[in-house]
Amino acid sequence: MSEAVEYDVVVLGGGPAGENVVDRTCAAGLSTALVESELVGGECSYWACIPSKALLRPALARADGRRVPGLAGAVGGPLDTAAVFTHRDYWTGHWKDDGQADWLESVGAHLLRGHGRLDGPRRVVVTGPEGEHHVLAARHAVVVATGSRAVIPPLPGIAGARPWTSREATSARQAPGRLLIVGGSVVAAEMATAWQALGSRVTVLARGPRLLPRMEPFAGELVAEALREAGAVVRTGVSAEAVVRDGGSGPVRVVLEGGEIVEGDELLMATGRAPRTEDLGLDTVGLMPGDWIEVDDSCRSEAHEWLYAVGDVNHRALLTHQGKYQARIAGAAIAARAAGTAAAADTGPWGAHAATADVRALPQAVFTDPEAAAVGPTLAEAERAGHRVRAVDFDLGKVSGAGLYADGYRGRARMVVDLDREVLLGATFVGPGAAELVHAATIAVAGEVPIGRLWHAVPAFPTISEIWLRLLEAYRG
């Protein structure tokens, strides 16, 4: 084993969270090494957020165009799938990370390609592409930013069926004739929207009573209604018991509880995520391989003062924008502690170096047709947390800006108000273009803006944002 090379900070994982830690620590003058086993840029850049939105944008634009007088007749045909895939490939950099690697070099970081594992406190061993080993020692911090992976449940027959995960669903080169999707959350809903628009006959098989189970019930109901209108089959309350695919090719059959068989040409398992920590050497520092890493509000491990975890791997919020937010917090915290200016941090939350948005002001946008976006708790979650709340609903289609946006605009909005403090706790918007509404709600929730003050944040007319005025009017009665 070679002699250890010292850095101030060693980051395991080069996705958006890891990159943002590097940006902050390098800017603070800390020598930083980043270890990546695949592509710098991570899941989001190549197999999740970026390619999925590239596939979805043409579908949503066509759906919007079909609702606009004077344009509807011009967008009635099928999508140019070759052009859509070319657009997707451009945004993924054709699955090459040269630009990302160049950026790392420009900020002064050292990139090591290979698989990194902890080897005791502050020590990382990297196995390179040719089997060579590098030993790194961290003076101040090791940051785990290895993200999460798709979970495929151990159904009988699943191993030989070669199911898609989100990776295959976002990188496929052609639309399968029939696509079965097991699951009902964001990946299932978005990929059903994309592939139905790209020409597949989609069947969604969700175990729960509705799609998008972590949002307000009406979100999943409206998305399912639109998918059915587009030609997809959406079934809720059904459980997959086994999968059959002879020889790993040909049609794939999903056996449902009760014996019913549903057949397709490809199967996407959209059934959750697990942390990528199973082969990270956590056992060498007294942690359990395969577990999420618990952290405090500065994203520092509760077990070791030198160990940090950002992004999916800490299980606070499995969203790219939240991982980047946590990374900025952690990078600033590491820099402050390295400089000896953050002693007070160890006793509790400390301003700019404490993550709070991933707990109470967590925004999310789902790029289905209609779009669904939310921040903060749902009504049910707020009630379970013990808040005295009131939900205010309004039909988004009755807002002037929505009617001008599209004929027959269908959507709904809800705000959840804390009655004791008269501030917004949460908000949900469902409708075409609704994802652009969520940041205003995020500001109101994060800033605890009093309802009385929101009256003076006047929405421009005629925009869909006029929904704020209508919600406030409904609240006042």
Short mmCIF file of C-alpha atoms in Angstrom, two decimals:
data_model
loop_
_atom_site.label_atom_id
_atom_site.label_comp_id
_atom_site.label_asym_id
_atom_site.label_seq_id
_atom_site.Cartn_x
_atom_site.Cartn_y
_atom_site.Cartn_z
CA MET A 1 0.00 0.00 0.00
CA SER A 2 1.40 3.40 -0.99
CA GLU A 3 2.04 6.19 1.47
CA ALA A 4 -0.96 8.40 2.19
CA VAL A 5 -1.29 11.70 0.32
CA GLU A 6 -2.70 14.41 2.56
CA TYR A 7 -5.54 16.79 1.67
CA ASP A 8 -7.55 19.09 3.87
CA VAL A 9 -10.78 17.55 2.57
CA VAL A 10 -11.59 14.31 0.73
CA VAL A 11 -14.98 14.05 -0.98
CA LEU A 12 -16.40 10.66 -1.95
CA GLY A 13 -18.83 11.09 -4.85
CA GLY A 14 -18.79 13.64 -7.67
CA GLY A 15 -22.48 14.33 -8.18
CA PRO A 16 -24.03 17.78 -7.66
CA ALA A 17 -23.70 17.54 -3.88
CA GLY A 18 -20.06 16.50 -3.98
CA GLU A 19 -19.23 19.16 -6.56
CA ASN A 20 -20.77 21.88 -4.41
CA VAL A 21 -18.75 20.80 -1.37
CA VAL A 22 -15.62 21.00 -3.52
CA ASP A 23 -16.60 24.45 -4.75
CA ARG A 24 -16.92 25.78 -1.19
CA THR A 25 -13.85 24.13 0.30
CA CYS A 26 -11.58 25.09 -2.61
CA ALA A 27 -12.88 28.67 -2.46
CA ALA A 28 -11.90 28.69 1.23
CA GLY A 29 -8.35 27.68 0.35
CA LEU A 30 -8.62 24.07 1.51
CA SER A 31 -6.87 21.44 -0.59
CA THR A 32 -9.57 19.06 -1.78
CA ALA A 33 -9.61 15.67 -3.50
CA LEU A 34 -12.76 14.30 -5.14
CA VAL A 35 -13.15 10.56 -5.73
CA GLU A 36 -15.64 9.39 -8.38
CA SER A 37 -16.21 5.84 -9.62
CA GLU A 38 -18.43 6.75 -12.58
CA LEU A 39 -19.05 10.15 -14.20
CA VAL A 40 -18.38 13.50 -12.56
CA GLY A 41 -21.79 15.13 -12.38
CA GLY A 42 -23.46 12.09 -10.90
CA GLU A 43 -26.92 10.59 -11.21
CA CYS A 44 -28.71 13.88 -11.78
CA SER A 45 -26.61 14.90 -14.76
CA TYR A 46 -26.71 11.61 -16.65
CA TRP A 47 -29.57 9.39 -15.46
CA ALA A 48 -32.07 11.47 -13.51
CA CYS A 49 -33.04 15.15 -13.42
CA ILE A 50 -31.36 16.35 -16.63
CA PRO A 51 -32.24 13.53 -19.07
CA SER A 52 -35.72 13.07 -17.62
CA LYS A 53 -36.57 16.75 -18.08
CA ALA A 54 -35.09 16.66 -21.59
CA LEU A 55 -37.47 13.80 -22.41
CA LEU A 56 -40.43 15.45 -20.70
CA ARG A 57 -40.12 18.98 -22.04
CA PRO A 58 -41.27 18.14 -25.61
CA ALA A 59 -44.19 16.15 -24.21
CA LEU A 60 -45.32 19.03 -21.99
CA ALA A 61 -44.81 21.64 -24.70
CA ARG A 62 -46.92 19.62 -27.12
CA ALA A 63 -49.63 19.17 -24.49
CA ASP A 64 -49.65 22.92 -23.83
CA GLY A 65 -49.74 23.68 -27.57
CA ARG A 66 -52.76 21.46 -28.05
CA ARG A 67 -54.65 23.65 -25.59
CA VAL A 68 -53.87 26.96 -27.34
CA PRO A 69 -56.31 28.25 -29.97
CA GLY A 70 -54.61 28.75 -33.32
CA LEU A 71 -51.82 26.33 -32.45
CA ALA A 72 -53.62 23.13 -31.54
CA GLY A 73 -53.93 21.92 -35.12
CA ALA A 74 -50.23 22.38 -35.78
CA VAL A 75 -49.07 20.15 -32.93
CA GLY A 76 -51.47 17.26 -33.29
CA GLY A 77 -48.96 14.77 -34.66
CA PRO A 78 -46.46 12.49 -32.93
CA LEU A 79 -43.21 13.72 -31.44
CA ASP A 80 -40.02 13.44 -33.47
CA THR A 81 -38.47 10.86 -31.18
CA ALA A 82 -35.06 11.01 -32.85
CA ALA A 83 -34.90 14.75 -32.22
CA VAL A 84 -36.02 14.25 -28.61
CA PHE A 85 -33.27 11.69 -28.00
CA THR A 86 -30.70 13.95 -29.65
CA HIS A 87 -31.79 16.79 -27.35
CA ARG A 88 -31.52 14.45 -24.34
CA ASP A 89 -28.08 13.27 -25.40
CA TYR A 90 -26.85 16.86 -25.77
CA TRP A 91 -27.93 17.73 -22.24
CA THR A 92 -26.20 14.65 -20.81
CA GLY A 93 -22.98 15.53 -22.64
CA HIS A 94 -23.38 12.21 -24.49
CA TRP A 95 -22.53 10.57 -21.15
CA LYS A 96 -19.07 12.08 -21.08
CA ASP A 97 -17.84 14.21 -18.20
CA ASP A 98 -14.96 16.11 -19.79
CA GLY A 99 -16.52 19.47 -19.03
CA GLN A 100 -17.17 18.57 -15.40
CA ALA A 101 -13.63 17.29 -14.96
CA ASP A 102 -12.26 20.50 -16.49
CA TRP A 103 -14.31 22.52 -14.00
CA LEU A 104 -12.82 20.60 -11.09
CA GLU A 105 -9.36 21.38 -12.34
CA SER A 106 -10.27 25.06 -12.76
CA VAL A 107 -11.22 25.42 -9.08
CA GLY A 108 -8.08 23.63 -7.92
CA ALA A 109 -9.55 20.27 -6.93
CA HIS A 110 -7.78 16.96 -7.55
CA LEU A 111 -9.93 14.30 -9.26
CA LEU A 112 -9.22 10.65 -8.58
CA ARG A 113 -11.18 8.17 -10.66
CA GLY A 114 -11.99 4.92 -8.94
CA HIS A 115 -13.84 3.41 -6.02
CA GLY A 116 -13.16 5.03 -2.66
CA ARG A 117 -13.58 3.31 0.69
CA LEU A 118 -13.00 4.50 4.22
CA ASP A 119 -10.08 2.75 5.91
CA GLY A 120 -10.37 4.07 9.41
CA PRO A 121 -10.68 7.65 10.68
CA ARG A 122 -9.82 10.36 8.10
CA ARG A 123 -8.36 7.77 5.75
CA VAL A 124 -9.60 6.74 2.27
CA VAL A 125 -8.30 4.03 -0.05
CA VAL A 126 -9.09 4.48 -3.75
CA THR A 127 -9.00 1.53 -6.14
CA GLY A 128 -8.40 2.92 -9.61
CA PRO A 129 -9.61 1.69 -13.02
CA GLU A 130 -6.52 -0.52 -13.50
CA GLY A 131 -6.63 -1.93 -9.97
CA GLU A 132 -4.05 0.49 -8.61
CA HIS A 133 -4.44 1.80 -5.06
CA HIS A 134 -4.16 5.33 -3.74
CA VAL A 135 -4.27 6.22 -0.06
CA LEU A 136 -5.63 9.60 0.99
CA ALA A 137 -5.58 11.21 4.41
CA ALA A 138 -7.92 14.07 5.32
CA ARG A 139 -6.64 16.71 7.74
CA HIS A 140 -10.08 18.17 8.41
CA ALA A 141 -12.95 16.24 6.81
CA VAL A 142 -14.11 13.33 4.72
CA VAL A 143 -17.41 14.04 2.99
CA VAL A 144 -19.64 11.21 1.77
CA ALA A 145 -21.69 12.29 -1.24
CA THR A 146 -22.26 8.94 -2.91
CA GLY A 147 -26.02 9.40 -3.39
CA SER A 148 -28.58 6.65 -3.71
CA ARG A 149 -29.43 3.79 -6.04
CA ALA A 150 -32.67 2.33 -7.31
CA VAL A 151 -34.18 -0.46 -5.22
CA ILE A 152 -35.51 -3.51 -7.03
CA PRO A 153 -37.61 -5.68 -4.71
CA PRO A 154 -36.65 -9.39 -4.65
CA LEU A 155 -39.69 -10.63 -6.54
CA PRO A 156 -39.55 -14.18 -7.92
CA GLY A 157 -38.15 -14.04 -11.45
CA ILE A 158 -36.98 -10.44 -11.25
CA ALA A 159 -33.27 -11.20 -11.61
CA GLY A 160 -33.67 -12.82 -15.01
CA ALA A 161 -36.20 -10.28 -16.30
CA ARG A 162 -33.65 -7.47 -16.82
CA PRO A 163 -35.97 -4.73 -15.56
CA TRP A 164 -35.33 -1.07 -16.19
CA THR A 165 -34.54 1.24 -13.33
CA SER A 166 -34.62 5.02 -13.61
CA ARG A 167 -31.22 4.80 -15.37
CA GLU A 168 -32.50 2.73 -18.29
CA ALA A 169 -35.73 4.72 -18.43
CA THR A 170 -33.88 8.00 -18.96
CA SER A 171 -31.19 6.69 -21.33
CA ALA A 172 -33.12 4.27 -23.60
CA ARG A 173 -32.56 4.68 -27.33
CA GLN A 174 -36.08 3.78 -28.48
CA ALA A 175 -39.61 3.63 -27.13
CA PRO A 176 -40.79 0.14 -26.19
CA GLY A 177 -44.11 -0.83 -27.69
CA ARG A 178 -45.55 -1.63 -24.25
CA LEU A 179 -43.98 -0.31 -21.06
CA LEU A 180 -45.02 -1.62 -17.66
CA ILE A 181 -44.18 0.58 -14.69
CA VAL A 182 -44.33 -0.79 -11.15
CA GLY A 183 -44.55 2.06 -8.65
CA GLY A 184 -46.51 5.24 -8.11
CA SER A 185 -44.10 7.95 -7.01
CA VAL A 186 -42.25 10.64 -8.96
CA VAL A 187 -40.16 8.40 -11.23
CA ALA A 188 -43.20 6.33 -12.14
CA ALA A 189 -45.38 9.35 -12.89
CA GLU A 190 -42.74 11.27 -14.87
CA MET A 191 -41.58 8.30 -16.93
CA ALA A 192 -45.19 7.31 -17.65
CA THR A 193 -45.75 10.84 -18.98
CA ALA A 194 -42.58 10.82 -21.10
CA TRP A 195 -42.83 7.38 -22.67
CA GLN A 196 -46.56 7.57 -23.34
CA ALA A 197 -45.85 10.78 -25.27
CA LEU A 198 -42.92 9.11 -27.08
CA GLY A 199 -45.14 6.36 -28.40
CA SER A 200 -45.19 3.59 -25.81
CA ARG A 201 -48.40 2.09 -24.48
CA VAL A 202 -47.85 2.60 -20.77
CA THR A 203 -49.38 0.67 -17.89
CA VAL A 204 -48.73 1.92 -14.34
CA LEU A 205 -49.15 -0.56 -11.50
CA ALA A 206 -49.14 1.24 -8.14
CA ARG A 207 -49.48 -0.52 -4.83
CA GLY A 208 -50.92 2.51 -3.03
CA PRO A 209 -54.33 4.10 -3.50
CA ARG A 210 -53.01 6.94 -5.71
CA LEU A 211 -50.00 8.30 -7.55
CA LEU A 212 -47.61 10.77 -5.89
CA PRO A 213 -48.43 9.54 -2.37
CA ARG A 214 -46.24 12.16 -0.62
CA MET A 215 -48.18 15.07 -2.05
CA GLU A 216 -51.74 16.25 -1.44
CA PRO A 217 -54.20 13.58 -2.65
CA PHE A 218 -55.54 15.76 -5.47
CA ALA A 219 -52.06 15.91 -7.07
CA GLY A 220 -51.91 12.22 -7.83
CA GLU A 221 -55.56 12.13 -8.81
CA LEU A 222 -55.18 14.87 -11.42
CA VAL A 223 -51.97 13.35 -12.82
CA ALA A 224 -53.58 9.90 -13.09
CA GLU A 225 -56.63 11.39 -14.81
CA ALA A 226 -54.44 13.09 -17.40
CA LEU A 227 -52.37 9.95 -18.02
CA ARG A 228 -55.53 7.98 -18.68
CA GLU A 229 -56.76 10.64 -21.09
CA ALA A 230 -53.42 10.37 -22.92
CA GLY A 231 -53.98 6.64 -23.37
CA ALA A 232 -52.06 5.15 -20.45
CA VAL A 233 -53.52 2.57 -18.10
CA VAL A 234 -53.17 3.56 -14.45
CA ARG A 235 -54.06 0.97 -11.84
CA THR A 236 -53.81 1.63 -8.12
CA GLY A 237 -54.09 -0.74 -5.18
CA VAL A 238 -52.37 -3.60 -7.05
CA SER A 239 -49.28 -5.53 -5.96
CA ALA A 240 -46.72 -7.26 -8.14
CA GLU A 241 -45.99 -10.77 -6.85
CA ALA A 242 -43.65 -12.16 -9.52
CA VAL A 243 -42.07 -11.44 -12.90
CA VAL A 244 -41.66 -13.83 -15.82
CA ARG A 245 -39.40 -13.27 -18.85
CA ASP A 246 -38.24 -16.33 -20.72
CA GLY A 247 -34.52 -16.30 -21.39
CA GLY A 248 -34.22 -12.66 -20.31
CA SER A 249 -35.69 -11.44 -23.62
CA GLY A 250 -39.06 -11.17 -25.29
CA PRO A 251 -42.24 -10.06 -23.52
CA VAL A 252 -42.14 -9.52 -19.77
CA ARG A 253 -45.11 -10.57 -17.64
CA VAL A 254 -45.93 -9.22 -14.20
CA VAL A 255 -47.99 -11.51 -12.00
CA LEU A 256 -50.28 -9.53 -9.72
CA GLU A 257 -51.67 -10.54 -6.36
CA GLY A 258 -54.56 -12.86 -7.15
CA GLY A 259 -52.88 -14.35 -10.21
CA GLU A 260 -53.71 -11.80 -12.92
CA ILE A 261 -50.93 -11.38 -15.50
CA VAL A 262 -50.07 -8.08 -17.21
CA GLU A 263 -47.72 -8.24 -20.21
CA GLY A 264 -45.36 -5.67 -21.72
CA ASP A 265 -42.17 -5.35 -23.74
CA GLU A 266 -40.15 -3.62 -21.00
CA LEU A 267 -40.59 -3.30 -17.25
CA LEU A 268 -39.57 -0.25 -15.21
CA MET A 269 -39.27 -0.85 -11.49
CA ALA A 270 -39.80 2.55 -9.83
CA THR A 271 -39.91 1.22 -6.30
CA GLY A 272 -37.72 3.46 -4.16
CA ARG A 273 -34.11 4.34 -3.40
CA ALA A 274 -31.39 3.06 -1.06
CA PRO A 275 -28.11 4.70 0.03
CA ARG A 276 -24.95 3.83 -1.86
CA THR A 277 -23.01 2.98 1.28
CA GLU A 278 -22.87 -0.80 1.13
CA ASP A 279 -19.23 -0.88 -0.04
CA LEU A 280 -17.91 2.34 1.46
CA GLY A 281 -15.93 1.00 4.41
CA LEU A 282 -18.35 2.37 7.00
CA ASP A 283 -17.59 -0.64 9.17
CA THR A 284 -14.00 0.62 9.58
CA VAL A 285 -15.33 3.60 11.53
CA GLY A 286 -18.04 1.80 13.49
CA LEU A 287 -20.97 2.50 11.16
CA MET A 288 -23.23 0.01 9.39
CA PRO A 289 -22.61 -0.62 5.69
CA GLY A 290 -25.73 -0.05 3.60
CA ASP A 291 -27.29 2.38 6.09
CA TRP A 292 -28.13 6.04 5.67
CA ILE A 293 -25.63 8.29 7.49
CA GLU A 294 -27.23 10.35 10.23
CA VAL A 295 -26.02 13.94 10.46
CA ASP A 296 -26.64 17.14 12.38
CA ASP A 297 -27.79 20.41 10.83
CA SER A 298 -24.28 21.17 9.54
CA CYS A 299 -24.34 17.76 7.80
CA ARG A 300 -21.66 16.42 10.13
CA SER A 301 -21.98 12.80 11.21
CA GLU A 302 -23.39 12.25 14.65
CA ALA A 303 -20.73 9.57 15.15
CA HIS A 304 -17.52 11.37 14.08
CA GLU A 305 -16.55 15.04 14.08
CA TRP A 306 -14.44 14.64 10.89
CA LEU A 307 -17.12 12.84 8.83
CA TYR A 308 -19.83 14.63 6.83
CA ALA A 309 -22.60 13.33 4.56
CA VAL A 310 -24.52 15.41 2.02
CA GLY A 311 -27.27 14.69 -0.48
CA ASP A 312 -29.36 11.53 -0.71
CA VAL A 313 -26.99 9.54 1.45
CA ASN A 314 -28.06 11.31 4.67
CA HIS A 315 -31.77 10.71 3.93
CA ARG A 316 -32.87 14.22 4.88
CA ALA A 317 -34.25 15.05 1.45
CA LEU A 318 -33.67 12.95 -1.68
CA LEU A 319 -33.69 15.85 -4.15
CA THR A 320 -30.81 17.32 -6.14
CA HIS A 321 -31.47 20.92 -5.17
CA GLN A 322 -31.56 19.98 -1.50
CA GLY A 323 -28.32 18.02 -1.79
CA LYS A 324 -26.64 21.07 -3.32
CA TYR A 325 -28.06 23.22 -0.51
CA GLN A 326 -26.69 20.83 2.11
CA ALA A 327 -23.34 20.79 0.34
CA ARG A 328 -23.06 24.56 0.55
CA ILE A 329 -23.85 24.35 4.27
CA ALA A 330 -21.33 21.56 4.86
CA GLY A 331 -18.60 23.23 2.82
CA ALA A 332 -19.00 26.46 4.76
CA ALA A 333 -19.05 24.55 8.06
CA ILE A 334 -15.88 22.61 7.21
CA ALA A 335 -14.10 25.81 6.22
CA ALA A 336 -15.17 27.61 9.38
CA ARG A 337 -14.14 24.75 11.62
CA ALA A 338 -10.82 24.37 9.82
CA ALA A 339 -10.18 28.06 10.44
CA GLY A 340 -11.06 27.66 14.10
CA THR A 341 -13.91 30.16 13.91
CA ALA A 342 -16.82 27.83 14.51
CA ALA A 343 -16.52 26.59 18.07
CA ALA A 344 -20.05 27.74 18.82
CA ALA A 345 -21.35 25.44 16.11
CA ASP A 346 -20.96 22.40 18.28
CA THR A 347 -23.65 23.58 20.69
CA GLY A 348 -26.53 24.04 18.25
CA PRO A 349 -27.79 25.63 15.03
CA TRP A 350 -25.61 28.44 13.79
CA GLY A 351 -26.93 30.71 11.11
CA ALA A 352 -25.53 30.24 7.62
CA HIS A 353 -23.94 26.90 8.54
CA ALA A 354 -27.12 25.11 9.62
CA ALA A 355 -29.46 23.38 7.20
CA THR A 356 -33.13 24.09 7.87
CA ALA A 357 -34.73 24.25 4.42
CA ASP A 358 -34.55 20.49 3.99
CA VAL A 359 -36.76 20.08 7.04
CA ARG A 360 -39.53 22.69 6.87
CA ALA A 361 -39.28 24.50 3.51
CA LEU A 362 -38.65 21.65 1.11
CA PRO A 363 -39.80 22.39 -2.46
CA GLN A 364 -40.43 19.74 -5.08
CA ALA A 365 -41.64 19.86 -8.68
CA VAL A 366 -42.96 16.89 -10.64
CA PHE A 367 -42.83 17.42 -14.41
CA THR A 368 -45.90 15.48 -15.41
CA ASP A 369 -48.85 16.81 -17.40
CA PRO A 370 -50.22 18.54 -15.39
CA GLU A 371 -47.19 19.58 -13.38
CA ALA A 372 -47.36 19.16 -9.60
CA ALA A 373 -45.30 21.28 -7.22
CA ALA A 374 -45.31 21.63 -3.45
CA VAL A 375 -43.40 22.99 -0.49
CA GLY A 376 -43.79 22.28 3.20
CA PRO A 377 -46.11 19.71 4.78
CA THR A 378 -49.39 18.53 3.35
CA LEU A 379 -52.54 19.13 5.36
CA ALA A 380 -52.40 15.61 6.81
CA GLU A 381 -48.72 15.94 7.72
CA ALA A 382 -49.29 19.30 9.41
CA GLU A 383 -52.15 17.86 11.45
CA ARG A 384 -50.09 14.82 12.47
CA ALA A 385 -47.33 17.20 13.61
CA GLY A 386 -49.79 18.82 16.02
CA HIS A 387 -50.33 22.14 14.23
CA ARG A 388 -53.71 23.86 14.34
CA VAL A 389 -54.14 24.43 10.63
CA ARG A 390 -56.61 25.29 7.93
CA ALA A 391 -56.39 24.26 4.28
CA VAL A 392 -57.59 26.73 1.64
CA ASP A 393 -58.28 25.37 -1.85
CA PHE A 394 -58.93 27.11 -5.13
CA ASP A 395 -59.58 25.95 -8.68
CA LEU A 396 -56.57 27.11 -10.70
CA GLY A 397 -58.65 27.08 -13.87
CA LYS A 398 -60.69 30.00 -12.56
CA VAL A 399 -57.66 32.31 -12.48
CA SER A 400 -57.60 34.65 -15.49
CA GLY A 401 -53.95 33.96 -16.26
CA ALA A 402 -54.58 30.21 -16.32
CA GLY A 403 -57.46 30.56 -18.75
CA LEU A 404 -55.25 32.60 -21.06
CA TYR A 405 -52.41 30.10 -20.68
CA ALA A 406 -54.50 27.24 -22.04
CA ASP A 407 -58.08 26.48 -23.05
CA GLY A 408 -59.77 24.15 -20.61
CA TYR A 409 -57.01 24.69 -18.02
CA ARG A 410 -57.45 22.20 -15.19
CA GLY A 411 -55.66 22.51 -11.91
CA ARG A 412 -55.92 23.09 -8.21
CA ALA A 413 -54.06 24.94 -5.50
CA ARG A 414 -53.97 24.53 -1.74
CA MET A 415 -52.28 26.49 0.99
CA VAL A 416 -51.96 25.18 4.54
CA VAL A 417 -52.04 27.95 7.15
CA ASP A 418 -50.85 27.78 10.75
CA LEU A 419 -53.82 29.38 12.52
CA ASP A 420 -51.91 30.19 15.71
CA ARG A 421 -49.17 32.17 13.96
CA GLU A 422 -51.04 33.02 10.75
CA VAL A 423 -48.17 32.00 8.51
CA LEU A 424 -47.98 29.64 5.59
CA LEU A 425 -46.82 26.12 6.46
CA GLY A 426 -47.21 24.53 3.04
CA ALA A 427 -48.61 24.94 -0.44
CA THR A 428 -49.38 22.67 -3.40
CA PHE A 429 -50.06 23.63 -7.01
CA VAL A 430 -51.20 21.26 -9.78
CA GLY A 431 -51.71 22.39 -13.36
CA PRO A 432 -49.84 23.22 -16.58
CA GLY A 433 -46.86 25.42 -15.74
CA ALA A 434 -47.47 25.01 -12.01
CA ALA A 435 -43.83 24.20 -11.23
CA GLU A 436 -42.97 27.88 -11.65
CA LEU A 437 -45.31 28.79 -8.78
CA VAL A 438 -43.53 26.88 -6.06
CA HIS A 439 -40.59 29.23 -5.42
CA ALA A 440 -42.85 32.07 -4.30
CA ALA A 441 -44.44 29.67 -1.83
CA THR A 442 -40.99 28.51 -0.72
CA ILE A 443 -40.01 32.09 0.10
CA ALA A 444 -43.23 32.57 2.09
CA VAL A 445 -42.69 29.34 4.05
CA ALA A 446 -38.95 29.79 4.67
CA GLY A 447 -39.39 33.45 5.60
CA GLU A 448 -42.48 32.80 7.76
CA VAL A 449 -44.17 35.72 6.03
CA PRO A 450 -47.38 36.66 7.88
CA ILE A 451 -50.55 36.09 5.90
CA GLY A 452 -51.42 39.74 6.44
CA ARG A 453 -48.19 40.76 4.77
CA LEU A 454 -48.73 38.46 1.77
CA TRP A 455 -51.69 40.71 0.80
CA HIS A 456 -49.11 43.32 -0.17
CA ALA A 457 -47.19 40.97 -2.48
CA VAL A 458 -49.36 41.85 -5.47
CA PRO A 459 -49.33 39.30 -8.33
CA ALA A 460 -48.98 40.62 -11.87
CA PHE A 461 -52.12 40.48 -13.99
CA PRO A 462 -52.93 38.37 -15.93
CA THR A 463 -50.62 35.59 -14.73
CA ILE A 464 -51.22 32.23 -13.10
CA SER A 465 -49.59 33.74 -10.01
CA GLU A 466 -52.88 35.54 -9.39
CA ILE A 467 -53.76 32.30 -7.59
CA TRP A 468 -52.15 33.90 -4.52
CA LEU A 469 -54.78 36.64 -4.44
CA ARG A 470 -57.57 34.10 -4.81
CA LEU A 471 -56.20 31.88 -2.03
CA LEU A 472 -55.89 34.85 0.33
CA GLU A 473 -59.41 35.98 -0.50
CA ALA A 474 -60.71 32.49 0.22
CA TYR A 475 -58.82 32.42 3.51
CA ARG A 476 -60.37 35.70 4.66
CA GLY A 477 -63.78 34.51 3.54
#
